[in-house]
């Protein structure tokens, strides 16, 4: 895996923590051979309205942006959430497919439209999965990280 982290703002210690967290969390989500295929760039920057987001259009190259003003625990939970999305793309469950001039979101080959986040009626399965896994993954990493400090 190729991992780069850029910090526009925030605590410089976050970069070291992210370098520890990313491989740990991905090892819980993907097989080692699939992790090796990933190129990931993380930016700690100012975001408006979100804690984080991920660009998946150029998989296996991904970009994650994390809001730089989060506390450390929320940053790890948000990172875990976005890494679940990365793993969904890598296993083929979450896809963006071009249909004419539209990019349509698909989950397990079921189309969810070009703007699935604009419809509050949709329960988006990729978000449901990420929401259900983020806390468990963050908790596992924090327990692991504490043992590294001892």
Coordinates of N, CA and C in Angstrom, one line a residue:
X1 N 0.8 -1.2 0.0 CA 0.0 0.0 0.0 C 0.9 1.2 0.0
X2 N 0.5 2.2 -0.8 CA 1.1 3.5 -0.8 C 0.2 4.4 0.0
X3 N 0.8 5.0 1.1 CA 0.1 5.9 1.9 C 0.8 7.2 2.1
X4 N 0.1 8.3 1.7 CA 0.6 9.7 2.0 C -0.4 10.4 2.8
X5 N 0.2 11.3 3.6 CA -0.7 12.1 4.5 C -0.2 13.5 4.4
X6 N -1.1 14.4 4.2 CA -0.8 15.9 4.1 C -1.6 16.6 5.2
X7 N -1.0 17.4 6.0 CA -1.6 18.1 7.0 C -1.6 19.6 6.7
X8 N -2.8 20.1 6.3 CA -2.8 21.6 6.0 C -3.0 22.3 7.3
X9 N -3.7 21.8 8.3 CA -4.0 22.3 9.6 C -4.0 21.2 10.6
X10 N -4.1 21.6 11.8 CA -4.3 20.6 12.9 C -3.0 20.2 13.6
X11 N -3.1 19.2 14.4 CA -2.0 18.8 15.3 C -1.0 17.9 14.5
X12 N 0.3 18.2 14.4 CA 1.2 17.3 13.7 C 1.3 15.9 14.2
X13 N 0.9 15.7 15.4 CA 0.9 14.3 16.0 C -0.1 13.4 15.3
X14 N -1.1 14.1 14.7 CA -2.2 13.3 14.0 C -1.6 12.5 12.8
X15 N -0.6 13.0 12.2 CA 0.0 12.3 11.0 C 0.6 11.0 11.5
X16 N 1.3 11.0 12.5 CA 1.9 9.7 13.0 C 0.8 8.7 13.4
X17 N -0.2 9.2 14.1 CA -1.3 8.4 14.5 C -2.0 7.8 13.3
X18 N -2.2 8.5 12.2 CA -2.9 8.0 11.0 C -2.0 7.0 10.3
X19 N -0.7 7.2 10.3 CA 0.2 6.2 9.7 C 0.1 4.8 10.5
X20 N -0.2 4.9 11.8 CA -0.4 3.6 12.5 C -1.8 3.1 12.3
X21 N -2.8 4.0 12.2 CA -4.2 3.5 12.2 C -4.6 2.9 10.8
X22 N -4.2 3.5 9.7 CA -4.6 3.0 8.4 C -4.3 1.6 8.2
X23 N -3.0 1.1 8.3 CA -2.8 -0.3 8.0 C -3.4 -1.2 9.0
X24 N -3.6 -0.8 10.3 CA -4.2 -1.6 11.3 C -5.7 -1.8 10.9
X25 N -6.4 -0.7 10.6 CA -7.8 -0.9 10.3 C -8.0 -1.6 8.9
X26 N -7.2 -1.3 7.9 CA -7.4 -2.0 6.7 C -7.1 -3.5 6.8
X27 N -6.2 -3.9 7.7 CA -5.9 -5.3 7.9 C -7.1 -6.0 8.5
X28 N -8.0 -5.3 9.1 CA -9.3 -5.9 9.7 C -10.4 -5.9 8.6
X29 N -10.2 -5.2 7.5 CA -11.2 -5.1 6.5 C -10.9 -5.9 5.2
X30 N -9.6 -6.1 4.9 CA -9.2 -6.6 3.6 C -8.1 -7.6 3.8
X31 N -8.0 -8.5 2.8 CA -6.8 -9.4 2.7 C -5.5 -8.6 2.4
X32 N -4.4 -9.1 2.9 CA -3.1 -8.4 2.7 C -2.9 -8.1 1.2
X33 N -3.2 -9.1 0.3 CA -2.9 -8.9 -1.1 C -3.7 -7.7 -1.7
X34 N -4.9 -7.5 -1.1 CA -5.8 -6.4 -1.6 C -5.3 -5.1 -1.0
X35 N -4.8 -5.1 0.2 CA -4.3 -3.9 0.8 C -3.1 -3.4 0.0
X36 N -2.3 -4.3 -0.5 CA -1.1 -3.9 -1.2 C -1.4 -3.2 -2.5
X37 N -2.6 -3.4 -3.0 CA -3.0 -2.7 -4.3 C -3.5 -1.3 -4.1
X38 N -3.7 -0.9 -2.8 CA -4.3 0.4 -2.5 C -3.2 1.5 -2.5
X39 N -3.6 2.7 -3.1 CA -2.8 3.9 -3.0 C -3.8 4.9 -2.3
X40 N -3.4 5.4 -1.2 CA -4.3 6.3 -0.4 C -3.6 7.6 0.0
X41 N -4.2 8.7 -0.3 CA -3.7 10.0 0.1 C -4.8 10.6 1.1
X42 N -4.3 10.9 2.3 CA -5.2 11.5 3.3 C -4.8 13.0 3.5
X43 N -5.8 13.9 3.5 CA -5.5 15.3 3.8 C -6.3 15.7 5.1
X44 N -5.5 16.3 6.0 CA -6.2 16.9 7.2 C -6.4 18.3 6.8
X45 N -7.6 18.7 6.7 CA -7.9 20.1 6.2 C -9.2 20.6 6.7
X46 N -9.6 21.7 6.4 CA -10.9 22.3 6.8 C -12.0 21.8 5.9
X47 N -13.0 21.2 6.5 CA -14.2 20.8 5.8 C -15.4 21.5 6.3
X48 N -16.4 21.7 5.5 CA -17.6 22.4 5.9 C -18.7 21.4 5.9
X49 N -19.2 21.1 7.1 CA -20.4 20.3 7.2 C -20.1 18.8 7.4
X50 N -18.9 18.3 7.1 CA -18.6 16.9 7.3 C -17.4 16.7 8.2
X51 N -17.3 15.5 8.8 CA -16.1 15.2 9.5 C -15.0 14.6 8.5
X52 N -15.5 14.0 7.5 CA -14.6 13.4 6.5 C -15.3 12.9 5.3
X53 N -14.6 12.6 4.2 CA -15.2 12.1 3.0 C -14.1 11.3 2.2
X54 N -14.5 10.6 1.2 CA -13.6 9.8 0.5 C -14.0 9.9 -1.0
X55 N -13.0 10.0 -1.9 CA -13.1 10.0 -3.3 C -12.8 8.5 -3.8
X56 N -13.8 7.9 -4.4 CA -13.6 6.5 -4.8 C -13.6 6.3 -6.3
X57 N -13.7 7.4 -7.1 CA -13.8 7.3 -8.5 C -12.5 6.7 -9.2
X58 N -11.4 6.8 -8.6 CA -10.1 6.4 -9.2 C -9.5 5.2 -8.5
X59 N -10.4 4.3 -8.0 CA -9.9 3.1 -7.3 C -9.0 2.3 -8.2
X60 N -7.9 1.7 -7.7 CA -7.5 1.6 -6.3 C -6.8 2.7 -5.7
X61 N -6.8 3.9 -6.4 CA -6.2 5.1 -5.8 C -7.4 5.8 -5.1
X62 N -7.2 6.2 -3.8 CA -8.3 6.9 -3.1 C -7.7 8.1 -2.4
X63 N -8.7 9.0 -2.2 CA -8.3 10.3 -1.4 C -9.3 10.4 -0.3
X64 N -8.8 10.5 1.0 CA -9.7 10.8 2.1 C -9.3 12.2 2.7
X65 N -10.4 12.9 3.0 CA -10.2 14.2 3.6 C -10.8 14.1 5.0
X66 N -10.1 14.5 6.0 CA -10.5 14.5 7.4 C -10.5 16.0 7.9
X67 N -11.6 16.4 8.6 CA -11.6 17.7 9.2 C -10.5 17.8 10.3
X68 N -9.7 18.8 10.2 CA -8.6 19.0 11.0 C -8.9 19.4 12.5
X69 N -10.1 19.8 12.8 CA -10.4 20.3 14.1 C -11.1 19.2 15.0
X70 N -11.2 18.0 14.5 CA -11.8 16.9 15.3 C -10.8 16.5 16.4
X71 N -11.4 16.0 17.5 CA -10.6 15.4 18.5 C -10.1 14.1 18.0
X72 N -9.1 13.6 18.6 CA -8.4 12.4 18.1 C -9.3 11.2 18.0
X73 N -10.1 10.9 19.0 CA -11.0 9.8 18.9 C -12.0 9.9 17.8
X74 N -12.6 11.0 17.6 CA -13.5 11.2 16.5 C -12.8 11.1 15.2
X75 N -11.6 11.5 15.1 CA -10.8 11.4 13.9 C -10.6 9.9 13.5
X76 N -10.3 9.1 14.5 CA -10.1 7.7 14.2 C -11.4 7.0 13.8
X77 N -12.5 7.4 14.5 CA -13.8 6.8 14.1 C -14.2 7.2 12.7
X78 N -13.9 8.5 12.3 CA -14.2 8.9 11.0 C -13.3 8.2 10.0
X79 N -12.0 8.1 10.3 CA -11.1 7.4 9.4 C -11.6 5.9 9.2
X80 N -12.0 5.3 10.3 CA -12.5 3.9 10.1 C -13.7 3.8 9.2
X81 N -14.6 4.8 9.3 CA -15.8 4.9 8.5 C -15.4 5.0 7.0
X82 N -14.5 5.9 6.7 CA -14.1 6.1 5.3 C -13.3 4.9 4.8
X83 N -12.5 4.2 5.7 CA -11.8 3.0 5.2 C -12.8 1.8 5.0
X84 N -13.9 1.8 5.6 CA -14.9 0.8 5.3 C -15.4 1.0 3.9
X85 N -15.6 2.3 3.5 CA -16.0 2.6 2.1 C -14.9 2.1 1.1
X86 N -13.7 2.4 1.5 CA -12.6 1.9 0.6 C -12.6 0.4 0.4
X87 N -12.9 -0.3 1.5 CA -12.9 -1.8 1.4 C -14.1 -2.2 0.6
X88 N -15.3 -1.5 0.7 CA -16.4 -1.8 -0.1 C -16.2 -1.7 -1.6
X89 N -15.4 -0.7 -2.0 CA -15.1 -0.5 -3.4 C -14.1 -1.6 -3.8
X90 N -13.1 -1.9 -3.0 CA -12.1 -2.9 -3.4 C -12.7 -4.3 -3.5
X91 N -13.8 -4.6 -2.7 CA -14.4 -5.9 -2.8 C -15.5 -6.0 -3.9
X92 N -15.8 -4.8 -4.5 CA -16.8 -4.7 -5.6 C -18.2 -4.5 -5.2
X93 N -18.5 -4.3 -3.9 CA -19.9 -4.0 -3.5 C -20.4 -2.6 -3.9
X94 N -19.5 -1.7 -3.7 CA -19.8 -0.3 -4.0 C -19.1 0.2 -5.2
X95 N -19.9 0.6 -6.2 CA -19.4 1.0 -7.5 C -20.0 2.3 -8.0
X96 N -19.3 3.1 -8.7 CA -19.8 4.2 -9.5 C -19.7 3.8 -11.0
X97 N -20.8 3.7 -11.6 CA -20.8 3.3 -13.0 C -21.3 4.5 -13.9
X98 N -20.6 4.7 -15.0 CA -21.0 5.7 -16.0 C -22.2 5.2 -16.8
X99 N -23.3 5.9 -16.8 CA -24.4 5.5 -17.7 C -24.8 6.8 -18.4
X100 N -24.5 6.8 -19.7 CA -24.6 8.0 -20.6 C -23.7 9.1 -19.9
X101 N -24.3 10.2 -19.5 CA -23.5 11.3 -18.9 C -23.6 11.3 -17.4
X102 N -24.3 10.3 -16.8 CA -24.5 10.3 -15.4 C -23.5 9.2 -14.8
X103 N -23.1 9.5 -13.6 CA -22.4 8.6 -12.7 C -23.4 8.0 -11.7
X104 N -23.7 6.7 -11.8 CA -24.7 6.1 -11.0 C -24.0 5.3 -9.9
X105 N -24.5 5.4 -8.6 CA -24.0 4.6 -7.5 C -24.7 3.3 -7.5
X106 N -23.9 2.2 -7.3 CA -24.5 0.9 -7.3 C -24.0 0.2 -6.0
X107 N -24.9 -0.6 -5.4 CA -24.5 -1.4 -4.3 C -24.9 -2.8 -4.6
X108 N -24.0 -3.7 -4.7 CA -24.2 -5.1 -5.1 C -25.1 -5.2 -6.3
X109 N -24.7 -4.4 -7.3 CA -25.3 -4.3 -8.6 C -26.7 -3.7 -8.6
X110 N -27.2 -3.1 -7.5 CA -28.5 -2.4 -7.4 C -28.2 -0.9 -7.6
X111 N -28.8 -0.3 -8.6 CA -28.6 1.2 -8.8 C -29.3 2.0 -7.7
X112 N -28.6 3.0 -7.3 CA -29.1 4.0 -6.3 C -29.2 5.4 -6.8
X113 N -29.0 5.6 -8.1 CA -29.1 6.8 -8.8 C -27.8 7.6 -8.8
X114 N -27.9 8.8 -9.4 CA -26.7 9.7 -9.5 C -26.5 10.5 -8.3
X115 N -27.5 10.8 -7.5 CA -27.4 11.6 -6.3 C -28.1 10.9 -5.1
X116 N -27.6 9.8 -4.7 CA -28.3 9.0 -3.6 C -28.4 9.8 -2.3
X117 N -27.4 10.6 -2.0 CA -27.4 11.3 -0.8 C -28.5 12.5 -0.7
X118 N -29.0 12.8 -1.9 CA -30.0 13.9 -1.9 C -31.4 13.4 -1.6
X119 N -31.6 12.1 -1.5 CA -32.9 11.5 -1.2 C -32.9 11.0 0.2
X120 N -33.6 11.7 1.2 CA -33.5 11.3 2.6 C -34.3 10.0 2.8
X121 N -35.1 9.5 1.8 CA -35.9 8.3 1.9 C -35.0 7.1 1.7
X122 N -33.9 7.2 1.0 CA -33.0 6.1 0.8 C -32.2 5.7 2.0
X123 N -32.3 4.5 2.4 CA -31.3 3.9 3.4 C -30.2 3.4 2.6
X124 N -29.1 4.0 2.6 CA -27.9 3.7 1.8 C -27.1 2.5 2.4
X125 N -27.1 1.3 1.9 CA -26.5 0.2 2.5 C -25.0 0.3 2.8
X126 N -24.3 1.1 1.9 CA -22.9 1.3 2.2 C -22.7 2.2 3.4
X127 N -23.6 3.1 3.6 CA -23.5 3.9 4.8 C -23.9 3.1 6.1
X128 N -24.9 2.3 5.9 CA -25.3 1.5 7.1 C -24.2 0.6 7.5
X129 N -23.5 -0.1 6.6 CA -22.4 -0.9 6.9 C -21.2 -0.1 7.5
X130 N -20.9 1.0 7.0 CA -19.8 1.8 7.5 C -20.2 2.3 8.9
X131 N -21.4 2.7 9.1 CA -21.8 3.2 10.5 C -21.8 2.0 11.5
X132 N -22.1 0.8 11.1 CA -22.1 -0.3 12.0 C -20.7 -0.8 12.3
X133 N -19.7 -0.5 11.5 CA -18.4 -1.0 11.7 C -17.4 0.0 12.3
X134 N -17.7 1.3 12.2 CA -16.7 2.3 12.5 C -16.3 2.3 14.0
X135 N -17.2 2.2 14.9 CA -16.9 2.2 16.3 C -16.1 1.0 16.7
X136 N -16.5 -0.2 16.3 CA -15.7 -1.4 16.6 C -14.3 -1.3 16.1
X137 N -14.1 -0.9 14.8 CA -12.7 -0.7 14.3 C -11.9 0.3 15.0
X138 N -12.5 1.4 15.3 CA -11.8 2.4 16.1 C -11.4 1.9 17.5
X139 N -12.3 1.2 18.1 CA -12.0 0.7 19.4 C -10.9 -0.4 19.4
X140 N -10.9 -1.2 18.4 CA -9.8 -2.2 18.2 C -8.5 -1.5 18.0
X141 N -8.5 -0.4 17.2 CA -7.2 0.3 17.0 C -6.8 1.0 18.2
X142 N -7.7 1.6 19.0 CA -7.3 2.3 20.2 C -6.7 1.4 21.2
X143 N -7.3 0.2 21.4 CA -6.7 -0.8 22.3 C -5.3 -1.3 21.8
X144 N -5.1 -1.4 20.5 CA -3.8 -1.8 19.9 C -2.8 -0.7 20.2
X145 N -3.2 0.6 19.9 CA -2.3 1.7 20.1 C -1.9 1.9 21.5
X146 N -2.8 1.7 22.5 CA -2.4 1.8 23.9 C -1.3 0.7 24.2
X147 N -1.4 -0.5 23.7 CA -0.4 -1.5 24.0 C 1.0 -1.0 23.4
X148 N 0.9 -0.3 22.3 CA 2.2 0.2 21.7 C 2.9 1.2 22.6
X149 N 2.1 2.0 23.4 CA 2.6 3.0 24.2 C 3.2 2.4 25.5
X150 N 2.9 1.2 25.8 CA 3.4 0.6 27.1 C 4.8 -0.1 26.8

